[in-house]
Short mmCIF file of C-alpha atoms and ligand atoms in Angstrom, two decimals:
data_model
loop_
_atom_site.label_atom_id
_atom_site.label_comp_id
_atom_site.label_asym_id
_atom_site.label_seq_id
_atom_site.Cartn_x
_atom_site.Cartn_y
_atom_site.Cartn_z
CA MET A 13 0.00 0.00 0.00
CA SER A 14 1.39 3.43 -0.83
CA VAL A 15 1.74 5.93 2.02
CA THR A 16 -1.46 7.90 2.65
CA VAL A 17 -1.82 9.47 6.07
CA CYS A 18 -5.12 10.55 7.60
CA THR A 19 -5.51 13.26 10.24
CA ILE A 20 -8.66 14.56 11.94
CA GLY A 21 -9.12 17.73 13.95
CA GLU A 22 -8.95 21.46 14.18
CA LEU A 23 -8.44 23.68 11.14
CA LEU A 24 -8.03 27.23 12.42
CA VAL A 25 -6.70 30.66 11.65
CA GLU A 26 -3.99 31.95 13.95
CA PHE A 27 -3.13 35.51 14.99
CA LEU A 28 0.31 36.07 16.47
CA ALA A 29 1.06 38.95 18.87
CA LYS A 30 3.83 41.15 17.45
CA GLU A 31 5.52 41.96 20.78
CA PRO A 32 6.92 39.52 23.37
CA ASN A 33 4.76 39.57 26.54
CA GLN A 34 2.08 41.49 24.64
CA GLY A 35 -0.67 39.31 26.10
CA PHE A 36 -4.36 39.70 25.37
CA SER A 37 -5.55 42.10 28.04
CA ARG A 38 -4.59 45.35 26.34
CA PRO A 39 -4.93 46.54 22.73
CA GLY A 40 -2.04 45.48 20.53
CA GLU A 41 -0.98 44.49 17.04
CA PHE A 42 -1.10 40.96 15.63
CA TRP A 43 0.22 39.20 12.53
CA GLY A 44 -2.30 37.05 10.70
CA PRO A 45 -4.57 35.43 9.79
CA TYR A 46 -2.36 32.40 9.16
CA PRO A 47 -3.65 28.90 8.28
CA SER A 48 -3.23 26.77 11.41
CA GLY A 49 -4.40 23.87 13.59
CA ALA A 50 -1.95 21.17 14.67
CA PRO A 51 -3.51 18.35 12.58
CA ALA A 52 -3.73 20.67 9.57
CA ILE A 53 -0.03 21.62 9.84
CA PHE A 54 0.80 17.93 10.15
CA ALA A 55 -1.31 17.09 7.06
CA ASP A 56 0.28 19.94 5.09
CA GLN A 57 3.79 18.76 5.95
CA VAL A 58 3.01 15.17 4.88
CA ALA A 59 1.68 16.44 1.53
CA ARG A 60 4.63 18.77 0.92
CA LEU A 61 6.96 15.78 1.19
CA GLY A 62 4.98 14.21 -1.64
CA PHE A 63 3.02 11.65 0.37
CA GLY A 64 -0.75 11.10 0.33
CA SER A 65 -2.48 13.22 2.99
CA VAL A 66 -6.17 13.34 3.90
CA LEU A 67 -7.50 15.85 6.45
CA PHE A 68 -10.97 15.62 7.99
CA SER A 69 -12.21 18.85 9.54
CA CYS A 70 -14.96 21.49 9.39
CA VAL A 71 -14.71 25.20 8.60
CA GLY A 72 -17.30 27.96 8.39
CA ASN A 73 -18.58 29.43 5.14
CA ASP A 74 -16.21 32.39 5.48
CA ALA A 75 -12.92 33.79 4.18
CA PHE A 76 -10.88 32.07 6.92
CA GLY A 77 -12.24 28.70 5.85
CA GLU A 78 -11.65 29.47 2.18
CA MET A 79 -8.05 30.51 2.84
CA ASN A 80 -7.33 27.34 4.82
CA ILE A 81 -8.81 25.01 2.20
CA ALA A 82 -7.01 26.82 -0.63
CA ARG A 83 -3.63 26.56 1.16
CA LEU A 84 -4.01 22.86 1.94
CA ALA A 85 -5.19 22.08 -1.60
CA ARG A 86 -2.28 24.05 -3.09
CA ASP A 87 0.15 22.00 -1.01
CA GLY A 88 -1.37 18.70 -2.16
CA VAL A 89 -3.62 17.74 0.78
CA ASN A 90 -6.80 15.88 -0.19
CA VAL A 91 -9.39 18.38 1.11
CA SER A 92 -12.52 16.42 0.17
CA GLY A 93 -12.95 15.45 3.85
CA ILE A 94 -13.25 19.10 4.92
CA SER A 95 -16.90 20.11 5.38
CA VAL A 96 -18.01 23.73 5.01
CA LEU A 97 -20.72 24.48 7.59
CA SER A 98 -23.19 27.32 7.21
CA ASN A 99 -24.12 27.53 10.90
CA ALA A 100 -20.67 28.18 12.43
CA THR A 101 -17.53 30.21 11.78
CA THR A 102 -13.99 28.92 11.25
CA GLY A 103 -12.07 28.37 14.50
CA SER A 104 -9.24 30.63 15.64
CA ALA A 105 -6.27 30.83 17.97
CA PHE A 106 -4.53 33.94 19.32
CA VAL A 107 -0.93 33.40 20.43
CA SER A 108 1.36 35.57 22.52
CA TYR A 109 4.92 34.56 23.39
CA ARG A 110 6.37 35.20 26.85
CA SER A 111 9.68 33.59 25.88
CA GLN A 112 10.72 31.12 23.19
CA ALA A 113 9.51 28.24 25.31
CA GLN A 114 6.40 29.76 26.90
CA ARG A 115 3.33 31.04 25.16
CA ASP A 116 -0.30 31.75 25.92
CA PHE A 117 -3.25 30.94 23.69
CA ILE A 118 -6.86 31.97 23.42
CA PHE A 119 -8.64 29.27 21.42
CA ASN A 120 -12.03 29.41 19.77
CA MET A 121 -12.38 25.73 18.99
CA PRO A 122 -15.20 23.73 20.67
CA HIS A 123 -17.72 26.43 19.65
CA SER A 124 -16.39 26.92 16.13
CA ALA A 125 -17.05 24.91 12.95
CA CYS A 126 -14.37 22.28 13.71
CA GLY A 127 -15.99 21.75 17.12
CA GLN A 128 -19.05 20.42 15.30
CA LEU A 129 -17.16 17.61 13.59
CA THR A 130 -18.75 14.21 14.31
CA ALA A 131 -18.12 10.64 13.19
CA ASP A 132 -20.75 11.27 10.47
CA HIS A 133 -18.35 13.70 8.79
CA ILE A 134 -15.76 10.92 8.40
CA ASP A 135 -16.34 9.30 5.02
CA GLU A 136 -15.44 5.58 5.11
CA SER A 137 -14.42 5.44 1.45
CA LEU A 138 -11.91 8.24 2.03
CA LEU A 139 -10.64 6.51 5.18
CA ASP A 140 -10.20 3.31 3.14
CA GLN A 141 -7.48 5.11 1.14
CA CYS A 142 -5.38 5.68 4.28
CA SER A 143 -2.66 3.37 5.60
CA HIS A 144 -1.94 5.43 8.70
CA PHE A 145 -3.86 7.67 11.11
CA HIS A 146 -2.22 10.45 13.13
CA ILE A 147 -3.89 11.88 16.25
CA MET A 148 -3.13 15.22 17.90
CA GLY A 149 -4.05 15.45 21.60
CA SER A 150 -5.09 19.07 21.05
CA SER A 151 -8.00 17.78 18.93
CA LEU A 152 -9.58 15.72 21.72
CA PHE A 153 -11.73 18.55 23.02
CA SER A 154 -15.18 16.95 22.65
CA PHE A 155 -16.84 13.53 22.85
CA ARG A 156 -17.95 14.04 19.23
CA MET A 157 -14.35 14.45 18.11
CA VAL A 158 -13.25 11.42 20.14
CA ASP A 159 -16.01 9.38 18.43
CA ALA A 160 -14.69 10.48 15.04
CA MET A 161 -11.19 9.41 16.10
CA ARG A 162 -12.54 6.03 17.22
CA LYS A 163 -14.10 5.47 13.79
CA ALA A 164 -10.79 6.20 12.06
CA ILE A 165 -8.79 4.02 14.49
CA GLU A 166 -11.13 1.07 13.88
CA ASN A 167 -11.01 1.50 10.11
CA VAL A 168 -7.25 1.98 9.74
CA LYS A 169 -6.22 -0.63 12.33
CA GLY A 170 -8.84 -3.07 10.97
CA ARG A 171 -7.08 -2.99 7.59
CA GLY A 172 -3.62 -3.55 9.10
CA GLY A 173 -2.68 0.15 9.21
CA THR A 174 -0.90 2.02 11.99
CA VAL A 175 -1.59 4.90 14.40
CA SER A 176 0.64 7.68 15.71
CA PHE A 177 -0.17 10.00 18.61
CA ASP A 178 1.30 13.37 19.62
CA PRO A 179 -0.23 14.51 22.95
CA ASN A 180 0.38 18.15 21.95
CA ILE A 181 -0.89 19.31 25.34
CA ARG A 182 -2.03 22.92 25.62
CA LYS A 183 -2.35 24.06 29.23
CA GLU A 184 -5.44 26.05 28.23
CA MET A 185 -7.20 22.78 27.35
CA LEU A 186 -6.20 20.48 30.21
CA SER A 187 -9.40 21.10 32.16
CA ILE A 188 -11.46 19.48 29.38
CA PRO A 189 -12.40 16.07 30.89
CA GLU A 190 -12.86 14.41 27.46
CA MET A 191 -9.18 14.94 26.83
CA SER A 192 -7.58 13.01 29.69
CA GLN A 193 -10.00 10.08 29.30
CA ALA A 194 -9.32 9.86 25.57
CA PHE A 195 -5.51 9.88 26.10
CA GLU A 196 -5.67 6.50 27.83
CA TYR A 197 -7.92 4.98 25.17
CA ILE A 198 -5.74 6.23 22.31
CA LEU A 199 -2.48 5.02 23.90
CA ASP A 200 -3.90 1.48 23.73
CA TYR A 201 -3.89 1.75 19.91
CA THR A 202 -0.74 3.81 19.43
CA ASP A 203 2.14 2.39 17.37
CA ILE A 204 4.27 5.56 17.32
CA PHE A 205 4.09 7.93 20.32
CA LEU A 206 5.56 11.43 19.88
CA PRO A 207 5.50 13.42 23.15
CA SER A 208 7.76 16.38 23.89
CA ASP A 209 9.95 16.14 27.01
CA GLY A 210 7.91 18.79 28.80
CA GLU A 211 4.80 16.60 28.44
CA LEU A 212 6.25 13.52 30.14
CA ASP A 213 5.21 14.55 33.65
CA TYR A 214 1.58 14.53 32.48
CA PHE A 215 2.04 10.83 31.79
CA GLY A 216 3.12 10.21 35.37
CA LEU A 217 6.88 10.67 35.56
CA ASN A 218 9.50 13.38 35.44
CA PRO A 219 11.86 13.66 32.49
CA GLY A 220 15.53 12.80 32.99
CA ARG A 221 16.15 10.10 35.60
CA GLN A 222 12.74 8.47 35.28
CA GLU A 223 12.37 8.80 31.53
CA GLN A 224 13.61 5.29 30.79
CA THR A 225 11.08 3.87 33.26
CA LEU A 226 8.24 5.65 31.49
CA VAL A 227 9.45 4.54 28.07
CA ASP A 228 9.76 0.91 29.25
CA LYS A 229 6.21 1.08 30.57
CA LEU A 230 4.93 2.40 27.24
CA LEU A 231 6.81 -0.25 25.23
CA ARG A 232 5.46 -3.00 27.53
CA ARG A 233 1.97 -1.58 27.03
CA GLY A 234 2.29 -2.18 23.28
CA VAL A 235 3.47 1.18 21.93
CA GLY A 236 6.02 0.10 19.31
CA GLN A 237 8.11 3.26 19.04
CA VAL A 238 8.52 6.31 21.27
CA VAL A 239 10.09 9.55 20.03
CA ILE A 240 10.70 12.27 22.62
CA LYS A 241 10.99 15.79 21.17
CA ARG A 242 13.41 18.07 23.01
CA GLY A 243 13.16 21.46 21.28
CA PRO A 244 16.63 22.82 20.39
CA ARG A 245 18.24 19.66 21.81
CA GLY A 246 16.72 17.48 19.07
CA ALA A 247 14.95 14.19 19.79
CA SER A 248 15.42 10.68 21.18
CA TYR A 249 14.15 7.41 19.70
CA TYR A 250 13.17 4.28 21.64
CA SER A 251 11.87 0.86 20.56
CA ALA A 252 12.34 -2.65 21.97
CA SER A 253 15.44 -3.13 19.82
CA GLU A 254 16.90 0.35 19.35
CA GLN A 255 17.62 3.51 21.33
CA PHE A 256 19.45 6.64 20.16
CA HIS A 257 19.49 10.43 20.28
CA ALA A 258 19.70 12.81 17.31
CA ALA A 259 20.98 16.31 18.11
CA GLY A 260 19.03 19.37 16.99
CA TYR A 261 20.34 21.99 14.58
CA PRO A 262 21.26 25.50 15.72
CA VAL A 263 18.83 27.87 13.98
CA GLU A 264 17.44 31.31 14.68
CA VAL A 265 14.08 31.05 16.41
CA VAL A 266 11.47 33.14 14.63
CA ASP A 267 8.25 31.33 15.64
CA PRO A 268 8.38 27.89 17.34
CA THR A 269 4.68 27.08 16.83
CA GLY A 270 4.30 24.18 14.38
CA ALA A 271 7.79 22.71 14.93
CA GLY A 272 6.46 19.61 16.64
CA ASP A 273 3.78 19.10 13.98
CA CYS A 274 6.27 19.32 11.10
CA PHE A 275 8.72 17.09 13.02
CA GLY A 276 6.06 14.41 13.59
CA ALA A 277 4.74 14.50 10.02
CA THR A 278 8.23 14.13 8.58
CA PHE A 279 9.26 11.35 10.97
CA VAL A 280 6.10 9.29 10.50
CA SER A 281 5.81 9.60 6.73
CA MET A 282 9.50 8.94 6.09
CA LEU A 283 9.33 5.83 8.28
CA LEU A 284 6.17 4.58 6.55
CA ALA A 285 7.86 5.12 3.19
CA GLY A 286 10.71 2.81 4.23
CA SER A 287 13.43 5.12 5.59
CA GLY A 288 15.55 3.87 8.47
CA THR A 289 14.85 5.25 11.94
CA GLN A 290 18.11 7.27 12.06
CA GLU A 291 17.42 8.94 8.71
CA ALA A 292 13.76 9.61 9.55
CA LEU A 293 14.78 11.28 12.84
CA ARG A 294 17.45 13.39 11.14
CA TRP A 295 14.91 14.56 8.56
CA ALA A 296 12.35 15.21 11.32
CA ASN A 297 14.82 17.41 13.25
CA ALA A 298 15.57 19.32 10.05
CA SER A 299 11.85 19.75 9.37
CA GLY A 300 11.23 21.05 12.93
CA SER A 301 14.16 23.45 12.68
CA LEU A 302 12.97 24.79 9.32
CA ALA A 303 9.49 25.31 10.82
CA ILE A 304 10.75 27.57 13.61
CA SER A 305 12.73 29.73 11.20
CA ARG A 306 9.53 31.06 9.57
CA ARG A 307 6.81 33.25 11.05
CA GLY A 308 3.38 31.60 10.97
CA PRO A 309 2.51 28.04 12.04
CA MET A 310 1.98 26.51 8.57
CA GLU A 311 4.36 28.84 6.72
CA GLY A 312 7.31 26.69 7.79
CA THR A 313 6.36 23.35 6.21
CA SER A 314 9.12 21.96 3.97
CA THR A 315 9.56 20.13 0.71
CA ARG A 316 12.09 17.31 0.23
CA ALA A 317 14.36 19.78 -1.55
CA ASP A 318 14.15 22.22 1.41
CA ILE A 319 15.18 19.48 3.85
CA GLU A 320 17.94 18.14 1.61
CA ALA A 321 19.40 21.64 1.23
CA PHE A 322 19.13 22.26 5.00
CA LEU A 323 20.90 18.98 5.83
CA MET A 324 23.61 19.70 3.27
CA ALA A 325 24.19 23.14 4.82
CA HIS A 326 24.35 21.59 8.32
CA GLY A 327 26.84 18.85 7.56
CA GLY A 328 24.29 16.09 6.70
P1 ATP B 412 4.97 22.43 19.23
O1 ATP B 412 3.90 21.66 19.93
O2 ATP B 412 5.17 23.80 19.75
O3 ATP B 412 4.84 22.44 17.75
P2 ATP B 412 6.68 20.37 20.35
O4 ATP B 412 6.84 20.67 21.80
O5 ATP B 412 5.73 19.33 19.95
O6 ATP B 412 6.37 21.73 19.55
P3 ATP B 412 9.53 20.68 19.95
O7 ATP B 412 10.39 19.75 20.72
O8 ATP B 412 9.42 22.08 20.43
O9 ATP B 412 8.11 20.00 19.73
O10 ATP B 412 10.06 20.78 18.44
C1 ATP B 412 10.14 19.66 17.59
C2 ATP B 412 11.49 19.61 16.92
O11 ATP B 412 11.76 20.84 16.23
C3 ATP B 412 12.66 19.41 17.87
O12 ATP B 412 12.85 18.04 18.16
C4 ATP B 412 13.81 20.02 17.06
O13 ATP B 412 14.27 19.11 16.08
C5 ATP B 412 13.13 21.19 16.34
N1 ATP B 412 13.25 22.40 17.18
C6 ATP B 412 12.34 22.92 18.03
N2 ATP B 412 12.80 24.04 18.64
C7 ATP B 412 14.03 24.25 18.15
C8 ATP B 412 15.04 25.25 18.36
N3 ATP B 412 14.86 26.27 19.22
N4 ATP B 412 16.20 25.15 17.68
C9 ATP B 412 16.41 24.13 16.80
N5 ATP B 412 15.50 23.16 16.54
C10 ATP B 412 14.33 23.20 17.21
MG1 MG B 413 3.58 19.67 19.85
#
């Protein structure tokens, strides 16, 4: 089966505060609207590498929705699973950075068009084209969305496909009870788990000394491969038979949002296409580093040529 990856979840526009520490409680200037939404960035990155990519989402019948669909279609994503709703507007996110590592969001998601996505919006014949399903934890904000995820898991796994999961935790969303319950369910079906190191304590242990214990627990539970993202320090790979670290690349940080999504998309699709784990991780680090060098969450997705040129410039 050729590589076609399915993602389901939020398709948003993002507005980015121009000043550090600008916040949202006083008038200020923003860049945007930019196409965004973690699963959408992931889907875009898969398509830009030349692999099949199907995104299921909902947008409103408005200019934000039109812009998002046009961008994804231009980049090669199959957009036939995106429904345009007349009774809701396209979701949005406002972002303000405090530092490179810390940022605040105001999301309009559960009450926007993508918040209305249900299992009925997931067309089985489109799912049948997919060999892999990727889940973003940030999408698990409603029971309806979790039902849609369940439908895709059953379909893809039932045909011998695989599932990857990036918890992509946003502190603004942790109080949503659907989310923590769904995490446990999804981990039971996860083949490739892609947390960032800062998210490990949510899964019960601190990074560093106890990391190996957590990874062993996940591998025993049936997760085949664990990749821990470490921002500028790169990423580490774990499976039952292999364990290694790949250093990050020194780049100027323009806008870190979207790095993890591009990283995950590149790692998963390269691996599915037959690359070795070391090469897939190297390409994923390059893809994450390229993402942070561009302003705008989806503006930093890369082609194969972009990544090859980046690796060449950084000594392979
Ligand atoms: P997000 O959810 O914000 O998209 P994440 O927490 O899921 O990000 P990160 O670890 O921040 O994921 O980034 C993913 C990858 O991108 C890293 O493993 C690394 O390869 C690259 N990267 C991220 N930040 C930097 C940086 N400051 N310098 C160089 N590379 C970076
Ligand atoms: Mg992330």
